[in-house]
Amino acid sequence: MIVIPAIDIKDGKCVRLRQGKMDDVTVFSDDPLEMAGRWVKAGARRLHLVDLNGAIQGLPVNADVIGRIVAKFPDLPVQVGGGIRDEETIQAYLDAGVRYVILGTKAVNAPHFVSDVCIEFPGHIVVGLDAKDGKVAIDGWSKLSGHDVIDLAKKFQDMGVEAIIYTDIGRDGMMTGVNVEATVKLAEAIAIPVIASGGITNLDDIRRLCQVADQGIVGAITGRAIYEGTLDFAAAQKLADELSK
């Protein structure tokens, strides 16, 4: 299992939100490129980049910053989400060297779009399902849809997405521990990989996820914990490697 550092970008800066609230923001660095270098030096095997402004506005806002990060580390798989709502944006990110694009709100609101882009860009489409109490949230987590997480994940699997990123938004940025039970429930219900996100706080969370990794959980995205120091990123990846042997 790989541990994936998150770099959330708002107004060109590396930030973290609590529960996706744009007015509850902590700035951790004025230079996301420098922050990316820090995680790469610590042994990151993938980066998770989110254009927070893009997620709200529905189109890329921080694509230039993301492009600089990808150009700096051309051999590192990078996954990008936030404001990806059309084929042109996907093409632009892939042309820039991004490995995976993450669809969220657009995937939930227009499932046929997912089907189309999985055919057009095979191997590059990931869907992010952000949920609270089993129901999927959209529009930067500002609205709860009536869709069940597992039902949607099965549909996207059939369409050909590469993986599902599952975030428990009740825990994201709250440092309350990862929702292992809900993540496992989803992973057991589908055949494609699941990446856990939301609430990862310390090595115990990594240990708990590694114990169930054989259910199909291939990665864990971590943000606030590695910025505030409750989780040592290098130690987390080392532990995941040891437990995966």
Short mmCIF file of C-alpha atoms in Angstrom, two decimals:
data_model
loop_
_atom_site.label_atom_id
_atom_site.label_comp_id
_atom_site.label_asym_id
_atom_site.label_seq_id
_atom_site.Cartn_x
_atom_site.Cartn_y
_atom_site.Cartn_z
CA MET A 1 0.00 0.00 0.00
CA ILE A 2 1.29 3.45 -0.83
CA VAL A 3 0.90 6.56 1.28
CA ILE A 4 0.01 9.53 -0.91
CA PRO A 5 0.73 13.11 0.24
CA ALA A 6 -2.03 15.58 -0.59
CA ILE A 7 -1.23 19.06 -1.82
CA ASP A 8 -4.40 21.15 -1.83
CA ILE A 9 -3.95 24.38 -3.77
CA LYS A 10 -5.96 27.53 -3.12
CA ASP A 11 -4.98 30.89 -4.57
CA GLY A 12 -1.64 29.37 -5.58
CA LYS A 13 -0.78 28.28 -2.03
CA CYS A 14 -0.61 24.90 -0.30
CA VAL A 15 -3.47 24.77 2.19
CA ARG A 16 -5.73 22.38 4.10
CA LEU A 17 -9.42 22.74 4.76
CA ARG A 18 -11.52 21.26 7.53
CA GLN A 19 -14.40 19.20 6.16
CA GLY A 20 -14.01 20.90 2.78
CA LYS A 21 -15.02 24.34 4.08
CA MET A 22 -13.34 27.07 2.04
CA ASP A 23 -13.60 29.51 4.94
CA ASP A 24 -11.86 27.12 7.36
CA VAL A 25 -8.45 27.14 5.75
CA THR A 26 -4.88 26.77 7.02
CA VAL A 27 -2.00 27.86 4.77
CA PHE A 28 0.98 25.53 5.10
CA SER A 29 3.16 26.89 2.32
CA ASP A 30 3.22 29.72 -0.19
CA ASP A 31 5.04 27.40 -2.60
CA PRO A 32 3.28 24.11 -3.55
CA LEU A 33 6.23 23.18 -5.78
CA GLU A 34 8.60 23.36 -2.85
CA MET A 35 6.15 21.29 -0.78
CA ALA A 36 5.97 18.67 -3.53
CA GLY A 37 9.75 18.45 -3.47
CA ARG A 38 9.66 17.87 0.27
CA TRP A 39 7.38 14.84 -0.10
CA VAL A 40 9.30 13.47 -3.07
CA LYS A 41 12.52 13.71 -1.06
CA ALA A 42 10.79 11.84 1.76
CA GLY A 43 9.97 8.98 -0.60
CA ALA A 44 6.54 9.73 -2.08
CA ARG A 45 5.60 7.39 -4.93
CA ARG A 46 2.56 9.39 -5.99
CA LEU A 47 1.18 12.88 -5.33
CA HIS A 48 -2.44 13.90 -4.89
CA LEU A 49 -3.03 17.45 -6.11
CA VAL A 50 -6.33 19.28 -5.72
CA ASP A 51 -7.30 22.59 -7.30
CA LEU A 52 -9.61 23.86 -4.57
CA ASN A 53 -10.57 27.02 -6.43
CA GLY A 54 -11.28 24.86 -9.45
CA ALA A 55 -13.55 22.57 -7.44
CA ILE A 56 -15.72 25.53 -6.51
CA GLN A 57 -15.63 27.35 -9.85
CA GLY A 58 -15.98 24.25 -12.01
CA LEU A 59 -12.92 24.89 -14.16
CA PRO A 60 -9.13 24.82 -13.63
CA VAL A 61 -7.79 27.79 -11.68
CA ASN A 62 -4.41 26.54 -10.44
CA ALA A 63 -3.44 24.48 -13.51
CA ASP A 64 -0.20 26.45 -13.95
CA VAL A 65 1.01 25.49 -10.46
CA ILE A 66 0.04 21.87 -11.07
CA GLY A 67 1.85 21.94 -14.41
CA ARG A 68 5.05 23.15 -12.76
CA ILE A 69 4.93 20.35 -10.20
CA VAL A 70 4.40 17.70 -12.86
CA ALA A 71 7.20 19.14 -15.00
CA LYS A 72 9.59 19.13 -12.04
CA PHE A 73 8.94 15.44 -11.27
CA PRO A 74 8.20 13.85 -14.67
CA ASP A 75 8.66 10.26 -13.50
CA LEU A 76 6.34 10.54 -10.50
CA PRO A 77 2.68 9.54 -10.97
CA VAL A 78 0.48 12.52 -10.13
CA GLN A 79 -3.28 12.45 -9.71
CA VAL A 80 -5.22 15.70 -10.00
CA GLY A 81 -8.74 16.69 -9.00
CA GLY A 82 -10.78 19.86 -8.74
CA GLY A 83 -12.72 21.56 -11.51
CA ILE A 84 -12.34 18.82 -14.12
CA ARG A 85 -15.64 18.96 -15.96
CA ASP A 86 -14.84 18.45 -19.68
CA GLU A 87 -12.68 16.49 -22.11
CA GLU A 88 -10.51 19.51 -22.94
CA THR A 89 -9.41 19.85 -19.32
CA ILE A 90 -8.59 16.15 -19.10
CA GLN A 91 -6.60 16.31 -22.31
CA ALA A 92 -4.70 19.38 -21.12
CA TYR A 93 -3.72 17.74 -17.83
CA LEU A 94 -2.65 14.49 -19.51
CA ASP A 95 -0.65 16.47 -22.08
CA ALA A 96 1.07 18.24 -19.18
CA GLY A 97 2.14 14.87 -17.77
CA VAL A 98 -0.54 14.18 -15.16
CA ARG A 99 -1.07 10.41 -14.82
CA TYR A 100 -4.60 10.31 -13.40
CA VAL A 101 -7.45 12.79 -13.44
CA ILE A 102 -10.03 12.64 -10.67
CA LEU A 103 -13.68 13.28 -11.43
CA GLY A 104 -16.00 14.18 -8.57
CA THR A 105 -19.10 16.33 -8.95
CA LYS A 106 -19.20 15.87 -12.73
CA ALA A 107 -19.12 12.09 -12.33
CA VAL A 108 -22.09 12.11 -9.97
CA ASN A 109 -24.13 14.62 -11.98
CA ALA A 110 -23.36 13.20 -15.42
CA PRO A 111 -22.39 9.49 -15.28
CA HIS A 112 -22.47 9.25 -19.08
CA PHE A 113 -19.51 11.65 -19.12
CA VAL A 114 -17.48 9.12 -17.11
CA SER A 115 -18.35 6.40 -19.58
CA ASP A 116 -17.27 8.59 -22.49
CA VAL A 117 -13.94 9.67 -21.02
CA CYS A 118 -13.05 6.14 -19.88
CA ILE A 119 -13.25 5.18 -23.55
CA GLU A 120 -11.40 8.30 -24.70
CA PHE A 121 -8.69 8.24 -22.01
CA PRO A 122 -8.38 4.59 -20.90
CA GLY A 123 -6.28 4.01 -17.80
CA HIS A 124 -6.34 7.63 -16.68
CA ILE A 125 -9.76 8.18 -15.08
CA VAL A 126 -10.28 7.98 -11.31
CA VAL A 127 -13.52 8.87 -9.56
CA GLY A 128 -13.54 10.53 -6.17
CA LEU A 129 -16.55 9.65 -4.05
CA ASP A 130 -16.85 11.93 -1.04
CA ALA A 131 -19.48 10.69 1.36
CA LYS A 132 -21.17 11.32 4.65
CA ASP A 133 -23.23 8.54 6.24
CA GLY A 134 -23.02 6.54 3.02
CA LYS A 135 -24.39 9.30 0.78
CA VAL A 136 -22.28 11.09 -1.83
CA ALA A 137 -21.56 14.82 -1.54
CA ILE A 138 -21.03 17.13 -4.52
CA ASP A 139 -20.08 20.74 -5.36
CA GLY A 140 -17.06 20.97 -3.09
CA TRP A 141 -18.97 19.01 -0.41
CA SER A 142 -21.53 21.79 -0.12
CA LYS A 143 -24.44 19.49 -1.06
CA LEU A 144 -25.42 15.92 -0.23
CA SER A 145 -26.83 13.95 -3.14
CA GLY A 146 -29.23 11.07 -2.67
CA HIS A 147 -26.79 8.61 -4.22
CA ASP A 148 -25.46 5.61 -2.31
CA VAL A 149 -21.65 5.31 -2.41
CA ILE A 150 -21.51 1.59 -3.20
CA ASP A 151 -24.18 1.74 -5.90
CA LEU A 152 -22.34 4.55 -7.68
CA ALA A 153 -18.95 2.87 -7.30
CA LYS A 154 -20.28 -0.28 -8.98
CA LYS A 155 -21.58 1.77 -11.90
CA PHE A 156 -18.26 3.54 -12.36
CA GLN A 157 -16.40 0.24 -12.14
CA ASP A 158 -18.51 -1.09 -15.01
CA MET A 159 -17.67 2.04 -17.01
CA GLY A 160 -13.94 1.34 -16.72
CA VAL A 161 -12.55 3.76 -14.13
CA GLU A 162 -9.11 2.90 -12.77
CA ALA A 163 -9.85 3.38 -9.08
CA ILE A 164 -12.17 4.97 -6.54
CA ILE A 165 -10.91 7.51 -4.01
CA TYR A 166 -13.18 7.26 -1.01
CA THR A 167 -13.31 10.17 1.42
CA ASP A 168 -15.34 10.28 4.60
CA ILE A 169 -16.04 14.01 4.67
CA GLY A 170 -17.19 13.89 8.27
CA ARG A 171 -13.60 13.10 9.19
CA ASP A 172 -11.56 14.94 6.58
CA GLY A 173 -9.18 17.43 8.13
CA MET A 174 -10.58 16.69 11.60
CA MET A 175 -7.74 14.39 12.74
CA THR A 176 -10.22 11.89 14.17
CA GLY A 177 -8.96 8.74 12.50
CA VAL A 178 -9.77 7.07 9.20
CA ASN A 179 -13.14 5.36 8.69
CA VAL A 180 -11.70 1.90 8.05
CA GLU A 181 -15.03 0.11 8.30
CA ALA A 182 -16.73 2.19 5.57
CA THR A 183 -13.64 1.98 3.35
CA VAL A 184 -13.49 -1.81 3.65
CA LYS A 185 -17.21 -2.11 2.97
CA LEU A 186 -16.75 -0.23 -0.29
CA ALA A 187 -13.58 -2.13 -1.27
CA GLU A 188 -15.28 -5.47 -0.70
CA ALA A 189 -18.20 -4.48 -2.91
CA ILE A 190 -16.12 -3.65 -6.01
CA ALA A 191 -13.24 -5.20 -7.91
CA ILE A 192 -11.27 -2.05 -8.76
CA PRO A 193 -8.78 -0.51 -6.32
CA VAL A 194 -9.89 1.82 -3.54
CA ILE A 195 -7.75 4.67 -2.20
CA ALA A 196 -8.64 5.73 1.34
CA SER A 197 -8.87 9.39 2.28
CA GLY A 198 -10.12 11.51 5.14
CA GLY A 199 -9.18 11.49 8.80
CA ILE A 200 -5.79 9.74 8.60
CA THR A 201 -4.01 11.01 11.68
CA ASN A 202 -1.13 8.78 12.78
CA LEU A 203 0.72 5.51 12.27
CA ASP A 204 -2.12 3.60 13.89
CA ASP A 205 -4.37 4.61 11.00
CA ILE A 206 -1.78 3.39 8.49
CA ARG A 207 -1.46 0.14 10.43
CA ARG A 208 -5.23 -0.37 10.45
CA LEU A 209 -5.49 0.24 6.71
CA CYS A 210 -2.59 -2.12 5.98
CA GLN A 211 -4.38 -4.84 7.90
CA VAL A 212 -7.25 -4.67 5.40
CA ALA A 213 -5.24 -3.77 2.28
CA ASP A 214 -5.85 -7.23 0.83
CA GLN A 215 -9.52 -6.26 0.47
CA GLY A 216 -8.49 -3.96 -2.39
CA ILE A 217 -7.26 -0.84 -0.59
CA VAL A 218 -4.13 0.17 -2.49
CA GLY A 219 -3.36 3.58 -1.07
CA ALA A 220 -4.04 6.17 1.59
CA ILE A 221 -4.11 9.92 0.98
CA THR A 222 -2.94 12.03 3.88
CA GLY A 223 -2.93 15.80 4.26
CA ARG A 224 -3.31 17.67 7.51
CA ALA A 225 -1.56 14.96 9.55
CA ILE A 226 1.71 15.23 7.63
CA TYR A 227 1.57 19.02 7.70
CA GLU A 228 0.84 19.30 11.40
CA GLY A 229 3.30 16.54 12.29
CA THR A 230 1.05 13.89 13.85
CA LEU A 231 2.13 11.58 11.02
CA ASP A 232 5.71 11.28 9.80
CA PHE A 233 5.32 10.63 6.08
CA ALA A 234 8.55 8.68 5.58
CA ALA A 235 7.81 6.55 8.65
CA ALA A 236 4.28 5.92 7.37
CA GLN A 237 5.48 4.63 4.00
CA LYS A 238 8.17 2.53 5.69
CA LEU A 239 5.55 0.95 7.95
CA ALA A 240 3.23 0.30 5.00
CA ASP A 241 6.08 -1.40 3.13
CA GLU A 242 6.94 -3.59 6.11
CA LEU A 243 3.34 -4.64 6.66
CA SER A 244 2.83 -5.37 2.99
CA LYS A 245 5.61 -7.95 2.79
#
